[in-house]
């Protein structure tokens, strides 16, 4: 004899705003309130977890479960189609891939070799444009923020800026406007998808980027940023393009070199290291990218 299903008490249903698996699935729109009742019935009947019941009912995918688990453990990332960010931001969209494991290894080395020494800022520099330094810097910024470090990504490439494209920040004032006294730090954009990540875009492209970056106002700005953030990463113009990177390096004190496999020449790397040293900065390490 079949017995009618008993109603689920409202208090037992997941609610928007709570941090349970059910609450997060509801908040993200992965399940509806009506489906939550079905899940709770199966959960009660079989004695299984809420997420497993939702999976068995075909209401969510394994990727959905991983996503809400990451939210529970304060490890935010994005699902494909969830934002207008560049899909090349692998730390945001594919946080468990081998590429991002490598990024986390780089992060660990930088924490030990640089940031644990009381340093706050670091310039990321490539020999040639097109070597992938901007994309690498963006992904590195994401993994630092996932660690819980208050991270600021500064697009200091005032010639061919990329961060505004990567994070969809087009048409905003930024670094150049702050240095020229035409804007203040209210132009820093907090990336809501990553609680601890902010971006200062390049701003208006100036006719005199090297001179602008060599002003004392840049040193003053860097000191302000270091007082507000745990990690400040500067994406710079390539070394072969101009001497902008050296002006930045001399003020922030440290440089991470990005070199491209089967493209960057060793002689160019040695020349860049020498000039960074003459600028009064330290080469903290180097990263080999392959694409």
Tab-separated table of C-alpha atoms in Angstrom:
chain	number	residue	atom	x	y	z
A	1	UNK	CA	0.000	0.000	0.000
A	2	UNK	CA	1.445	3.349	-1.085
A	3	UNK	CA	1.422	6.147	1.439
A	4	UNK	CA	1.119	9.783	0.337
A	5	UNK	CA	4.334	11.728	0.625
A	6	UNK	CA	4.425	13.943	3.668
A	7	UNK	CA	5.043	17.653	3.032
A	8	UNK	CA	8.536	18.953	3.706
A	9	UNK	CA	8.527	21.488	6.556
A	10	UNK	CA	9.511	24.941	5.183
A	11	UNK	CA	12.284	25.190	7.774
A	12	UNK	CA	13.948	22.118	6.266
A	13	UNK	CA	14.206	23.632	2.782
A	14	UNK	CA	17.454	25.328	1.739
A	15	UNK	CA	17.276	29.126	1.733
A	16	UNK	CA	18.974	31.760	-0.361
A	17	UNK	CA	21.880	33.303	1.481
A	18	UNK	CA	22.847	30.281	3.582
A	19	UNK	CA	26.163	28.546	2.976
A	20	UNK	CA	24.878	24.983	2.708
A	21	UNK	CA	25.197	23.077	-0.559
A	22	UNK	CA	21.446	23.415	-1.071
A	23	UNK	CA	21.440	27.114	-0.260
A	24	UNK	CA	24.303	27.821	-2.658
A	25	UNK	CA	22.682	25.774	-5.440
A	26	UNK	CA	19.480	27.710	-4.902
A	27	UNK	CA	21.311	31.045	-4.793
A	28	UNK	CA	23.124	30.327	-8.068
A	29	UNK	CA	19.918	29.258	-9.819
A	30	UNK	CA	21.061	25.676	-10.329
A	31	UNK	CA	17.928	24.348	-8.626
A	32	UNK	CA	14.509	25.802	-7.929
A	33	UNK	CA	12.619	25.764	-4.621
A	34	UNK	CA	10.307	23.108	-6.071
A	35	UNK	CA	13.229	20.918	-7.085
A	36	UNK	CA	14.752	21.379	-3.638
A	37	UNK	CA	11.734	19.560	-2.203
A	38	UNK	CA	12.320	16.610	-4.555
A	39	UNK	CA	15.978	16.523	-3.543
A	40	UNK	CA	15.152	16.602	0.168
A	41	UNK	CA	12.717	13.699	-0.230
A	42	UNK	CA	15.343	11.546	-1.927
A	43	UNK	CA	17.961	12.631	0.594
A	44	UNK	CA	15.701	11.557	3.463
A	45	UNK	CA	14.619	8.282	1.827
A	46	UNK	CA	18.128	7.121	0.873
A	47	UNK	CA	20.123	8.765	3.652
A	48	UNK	CA	22.504	10.487	1.230
A	49	UNK	CA	23.904	14.005	0.928
A	50	UNK	CA	21.889	16.810	-0.651
A	51	UNK	CA	24.325	17.213	-3.553
A	52	UNK	CA	24.358	13.492	-4.308
A	53	UNK	CA	20.547	13.407	-4.364
A	54	UNK	CA	20.447	16.391	-6.742
A	55	UNK	CA	22.952	14.607	-8.985
A	56	UNK	CA	20.898	11.409	-9.043
A	57	UNK	CA	17.816	13.364	-10.020
A	58	UNK	CA	19.739	14.916	-12.913
A	59	UNK	CA	19.169	18.446	-11.656
A	60	UNK	CA	22.842	19.414	-11.459
A	61	UNK	CA	26.232	18.265	-12.755
A	62	UNK	CA	29.442	17.292	-10.991
A	63	UNK	CA	30.849	20.662	-12.100
A	64	UNK	CA	28.016	22.404	-10.227
A	65	UNK	CA	28.941	20.499	-7.062
A	66	UNK	CA	32.614	21.454	-7.394
A	67	UNK	CA	31.615	25.064	-7.886
A	68	UNK	CA	29.520	25.328	-4.726
A	69	UNK	CA	32.110	23.389	-2.716
A	70	UNK	CA	34.665	25.990	-3.792
A	71	UNK	CA	32.313	28.708	-2.531
A	72	UNK	CA	31.959	26.935	0.820
A	73	UNK	CA	35.737	26.881	1.196
A	74	UNK	CA	36.189	30.492	0.007
A	75	UNK	CA	37.848	29.402	-3.235
A	76	UNK	CA	35.871	31.316	-5.870
A	77	UNK	CA	35.995	30.433	-9.557
A	78	UNK	CA	33.700	30.777	-12.553
A	79	UNK	CA	31.790	28.415	-14.793
A	80	UNK	CA	31.955	28.867	-18.602
A	81	UNK	CA	29.487	31.508	-19.725
A	82	UNK	CA	29.136	32.900	-16.210
A	83	UNK	CA	30.943	36.183	-16.918
A	84	UNK	CA	32.277	38.418	-19.675
A	85	UNK	CA	35.911	37.792	-18.691
A	86	UNK	CA	38.267	36.356	-21.279
A	87	UNK	CA	38.070	32.563	-21.438
A	88	UNK	CA	41.887	32.581	-21.430
A	89	UNK	CA	41.676	33.415	-17.725
A	90	UNK	CA	42.216	29.766	-16.857
A	91	UNK	CA	42.647	30.421	-13.133
A	92	UNK	CA	39.055	31.672	-13.142
A	93	UNK	CA	37.455	29.016	-15.347
A	94	UNK	CA	39.684	25.930	-14.951
A	95	UNK	CA	41.128	26.160	-11.424
A	96	UNK	CA	41.891	22.430	-11.162
A	97	UNK	CA	43.778	22.142	-14.464
A	98	UNK	CA	47.525	21.369	-14.694
A	99	UNK	CA	48.164	24.925	-15.918
A	100	UNK	CA	46.693	26.408	-12.768
A	101	UNK	CA	48.554	23.933	-10.563
A	102	UNK	CA	51.710	25.387	-12.125
A	103	UNK	CA	50.480	28.907	-11.398
A	104	UNK	CA	49.933	27.954	-7.763
A	105	UNK	CA	53.490	26.597	-7.622
A	106	UNK	CA	54.778	29.948	-8.937
A	107	UNK	CA	52.629	31.723	-6.345
A	108	UNK	CA	54.156	29.620	-3.556
A	109	UNK	CA	57.686	30.428	-4.697
A	110	UNK	CA	56.907	34.141	-4.868
A	111	UNK	CA	55.367	34.076	-1.406
A	112	UNK	CA	58.540	32.503	-0.013
A	113	UNK	CA	61.117	34.436	-2.029
A	114	UNK	CA	59.536	37.881	-2.136
A	115	UNK	CA	56.314	38.614	-0.291
A	116	UNK	CA	57.362	36.832	2.914
A	117	UNK	CA	60.247	39.317	3.086
A	118	UNK	CA	57.844	42.172	3.665
A	119	UNK	CA	57.645	43.128	0.016
A	120	UNK	CA	54.276	44.083	-1.434
A	121	UNK	CA	54.813	44.962	-5.122
A	122	UNK	CA	56.240	43.070	-8.084
A	123	UNK	CA	56.650	43.940	-11.770
A	124	UNK	CA	55.968	41.222	-14.353
A	125	UNK	CA	58.138	41.795	-17.428
A	126	UNK	CA	58.593	40.005	-20.766
A	127	UNK	CA	61.351	40.548	-23.320
A	128	UNK	CA	59.029	40.892	-26.328
A	129	UNK	CA	55.404	41.882	-26.754
A	130	UNK	CA	53.249	38.863	-27.519
A	131	UNK	CA	55.132	36.665	-25.042
A	132	UNK	CA	52.029	36.210	-22.894
A	133	UNK	CA	53.098	38.300	-19.887
A	134	UNK	CA	49.780	40.152	-19.572
A	135	UNK	CA	47.724	36.970	-19.571
A	136	UNK	CA	50.143	35.343	-17.145
A	137	UNK	CA	49.905	38.367	-14.818
A	138	UNK	CA	46.096	38.286	-14.897
A	139	UNK	CA	46.018	34.595	-14.000
A	140	UNK	CA	48.629	35.090	-11.285
A	141	UNK	CA	46.475	37.858	-9.807
A	142	UNK	CA	43.504	35.489	-9.652
A	143	UNK	CA	45.439	32.720	-7.858
A	144	UNK	CA	46.832	35.193	-5.319
A	145	UNK	CA	43.304	36.405	-4.605
A	146	UNK	CA	42.136	32.791	-4.234
A	147	UNK	CA	44.729	32.450	-1.484
A	148	UNK	CA	42.905	35.192	0.408
A	149	UNK	CA	45.547	37.851	-0.258
A	150	UNK	CA	44.129	41.310	-0.959
A	151	UNK	CA	45.470	41.560	-4.502
A	152	UNK	CA	45.675	44.519	-6.877
A	153	UNK	CA	46.493	44.001	-10.533
A	154	UNK	CA	47.837	47.213	-12.121
A	155	UNK	CA	47.926	47.525	-15.892
A	156	UNK	CA	51.074	49.632	-16.213
A	157	UNK	CA	51.406	48.868	-19.923
A	158	UNK	CA	50.491	52.342	-21.146
A	159	UNK	CA	51.224	51.409	-24.768
A	160	UNK	CA	49.335	48.175	-25.455
A	161	UNK	CA	47.213	47.479	-22.366
A	162	UNK	CA	45.550	44.069	-22.098
A	163	UNK	CA	43.907	43.860	-18.674
A	164	UNK	CA	40.898	45.927	-19.717
A	165	UNK	CA	40.172	43.323	-22.392
A	166	UNK	CA	40.792	40.346	-20.109
A	167	UNK	CA	38.513	41.671	-17.344
A	168	UNK	CA	36.092	43.549	-19.637
A	169	UNK	CA	36.906	46.985	-18.191
A	170	UNK	CA	36.819	49.008	-21.405
A	171	UNK	CA	36.546	52.788	-21.393
A	172	UNK	CA	37.577	53.383	-17.792
A	173	UNK	CA	39.983	55.855	-16.270
A	174	UNK	CA	43.031	54.224	-14.744
A	175	UNK	CA	46.723	54.459	-13.912
A	176	UNK	CA	47.669	57.174	-16.410
A	177	UNK	CA	44.813	59.387	-15.224
A	178	UNK	CA	45.842	58.943	-11.574
A	179	UNK	CA	49.492	59.777	-12.357
A	180	UNK	CA	48.431	62.867	-14.330
A	181	UNK	CA	46.283	64.049	-11.412
A	182	UNK	CA	43.060	63.618	-13.385
A	183	UNK	CA	41.643	60.828	-11.186
A	184	UNK	CA	42.068	59.244	-7.768
A	185	UNK	CA	42.048	55.670	-6.460
A	186	UNK	CA	38.277	55.467	-6.754
A	187	UNK	CA	38.971	54.302	-10.336
A	188	UNK	CA	40.254	50.965	-8.979
A	189	UNK	CA	37.717	48.284	-9.918
A	190	UNK	CA	36.887	45.536	-7.436
A	191	UNK	CA	36.318	42.249	-9.259
A	192	UNK	CA	33.210	40.987	-7.483
A	193	UNK	CA	33.624	37.402	-8.736
A	194	UNK	CA	36.879	37.222	-6.735
A	195	UNK	CA	36.412	38.757	-3.319
A	196	UNK	CA	40.063	39.708	-2.854
A	197	UNK	CA	40.937	40.882	-6.396
A	198	UNK	CA	40.927	44.454	-7.731
A	199	UNK	CA	42.197	45.892	-11.015
A	200	UNK	CA	43.586	49.328	-11.837
A	201	UNK	CA	43.360	49.535	-15.612
A	202	UNK	CA	45.767	51.558	-17.774
A	203	UNK	CA	43.371	54.426	-18.361
A	204	UNK	CA	43.792	57.003	-21.112
A	205	UNK	CA	46.765	56.140	-23.337
A	206	UNK	CA	49.245	59.012	-22.816
A	207	UNK	CA	51.709	60.416	-25.389
A	208	UNK	CA	54.537	60.164	-22.825
A	209	UNK	CA	54.225	56.841	-20.934
A	210	UNK	CA	57.880	56.539	-19.926
A	211	UNK	CA	58.025	60.066	-18.535
A	212	UNK	CA	54.734	59.564	-16.704
A	213	UNK	CA	56.001	56.378	-15.050
A	214	UNK	CA	59.298	58.057	-14.119
A	215	UNK	CA	57.648	60.830	-12.125
A	216	UNK	CA	57.785	60.918	-8.350
A	217	UNK	CA	53.990	60.626	-8.411
A	218	UNK	CA	54.428	56.986	-9.406
A	219	UNK	CA	56.560	56.279	-6.324
A	220	UNK	CA	53.965	58.002	-4.162
A	221	UNK	CA	51.170	56.021	-5.767
A	222	UNK	CA	53.003	52.723	-5.305
A	223	UNK	CA	53.497	53.513	-1.608
A	224	UNK	CA	49.742	54.136	-1.289
A	225	UNK	CA	48.902	50.879	-3.037
A	226	UNK	CA	51.337	48.873	-0.909
A	227	UNK	CA	49.671	50.262	2.224
A	228	UNK	CA	46.234	49.102	1.017
A	229	UNK	CA	46.954	45.697	-0.515
A	230	UNK	CA	48.888	42.552	0.371
A	231	UNK	CA	50.028	41.947	-3.209
A	232	UNK	CA	50.406	44.515	-6.013
A	233	UNK	CA	51.248	43.073	-9.434
A	234	UNK	CA	52.322	45.419	-12.237
A	235	UNK	CA	51.763	44.297	-15.817
A	236	UNK	CA	54.335	46.261	-17.840
A	237	UNK	CA	55.186	46.961	-21.457
A	238	UNK	CA	57.661	44.463	-22.914
A	239	UNK	CA	61.343	45.221	-22.408
A	240	UNK	CA	62.003	45.360	-26.176
A	241	UNK	CA	59.205	47.900	-26.651
A	242	UNK	CA	60.435	50.642	-24.323
A	243	UNK	CA	62.212	51.329	-21.040
A	244	UNK	CA	58.910	51.698	-19.176
A	245	UNK	CA	59.458	48.403	-17.340
A	246	UNK	CA	62.784	49.631	-15.933
A	247	UNK	CA	61.158	52.788	-14.559
A	248	UNK	CA	58.578	50.624	-12.786
A	249	UNK	CA	61.127	48.034	-11.623
A	250	UNK	CA	63.304	50.684	-10.016
A	251	UNK	CA	60.395	51.829	-7.889
A	252	UNK	CA	58.806	48.529	-6.879
A	253	UNK	CA	62.138	46.769	-6.307
A	254	UNK	CA	61.406	43.343	-7.810
A	255	UNK	CA	60.866	41.781	-11.217
A	256	UNK	CA	59.523	38.434	-12.365
A	257	UNK	CA	60.682	37.643	-15.891
A	258	UNK	CA	58.350	35.946	-18.371
A	259	UNK	CA	60.171	34.163	-21.185
A	260	UNK	CA	58.601	32.260	-24.055
A	261	UNK	CA	59.758	28.767	-24.963
A	262	UNK	CA	61.534	28.498	-28.336
A	263	UNK	CA	61.220	32.257	-28.880
A	264	UNK	CA	63.029	34.328	-26.256
A	265	UNK	CA	66.805	34.453	-26.778
A	266	UNK	CA	69.154	33.844	-23.853
A	267	UNK	CA	71.246	36.915	-24.753
A	268	UNK	CA	68.150	39.102	-24.492
A	269	UNK	CA	67.341	37.623	-21.086
A	270	UNK	CA	70.864	38.348	-19.826
A	271	UNK	CA	70.704	41.923	-21.154
A	272	UNK	CA	67.378	42.485	-19.448
A	273	UNK	CA	68.666	41.063	-16.146
A	274	UNK	CA	71.664	43.403	-16.263
A	275	UNK	CA	69.508	46.453	-16.917
A	276	UNK	CA	67.026	45.512	-14.191
A	277	UNK	CA	69.954	45.270	-11.778
A	278	UNK	CA	71.285	48.671	-12.891
A	279	UNK	CA	67.811	50.114	-12.280
A	280	UNK	CA	68.163	49.043	-8.638
A	281	UNK	CA	65.732	46.135	-8.764
A	282	UNK	CA	66.065	42.439	-8.060
A	283	UNK	CA	65.148	39.648	-10.476
A	284	UNK	CA	63.058	37.473	-8.172
A	285	UNK	CA	62.689	34.645	-10.676
A	286	UNK	CA	61.627	33.700	-14.185
A	287	UNK	CA	58.731	31.810	-15.726
A	288	UNK	CA	58.834	29.872	-18.999
A	289	UNK	CA	55.550	30.003	-20.913
A	290	UNK	CA	54.695	27.760	-23.826
A	291	UNK	CA	51.819	28.412	-26.225
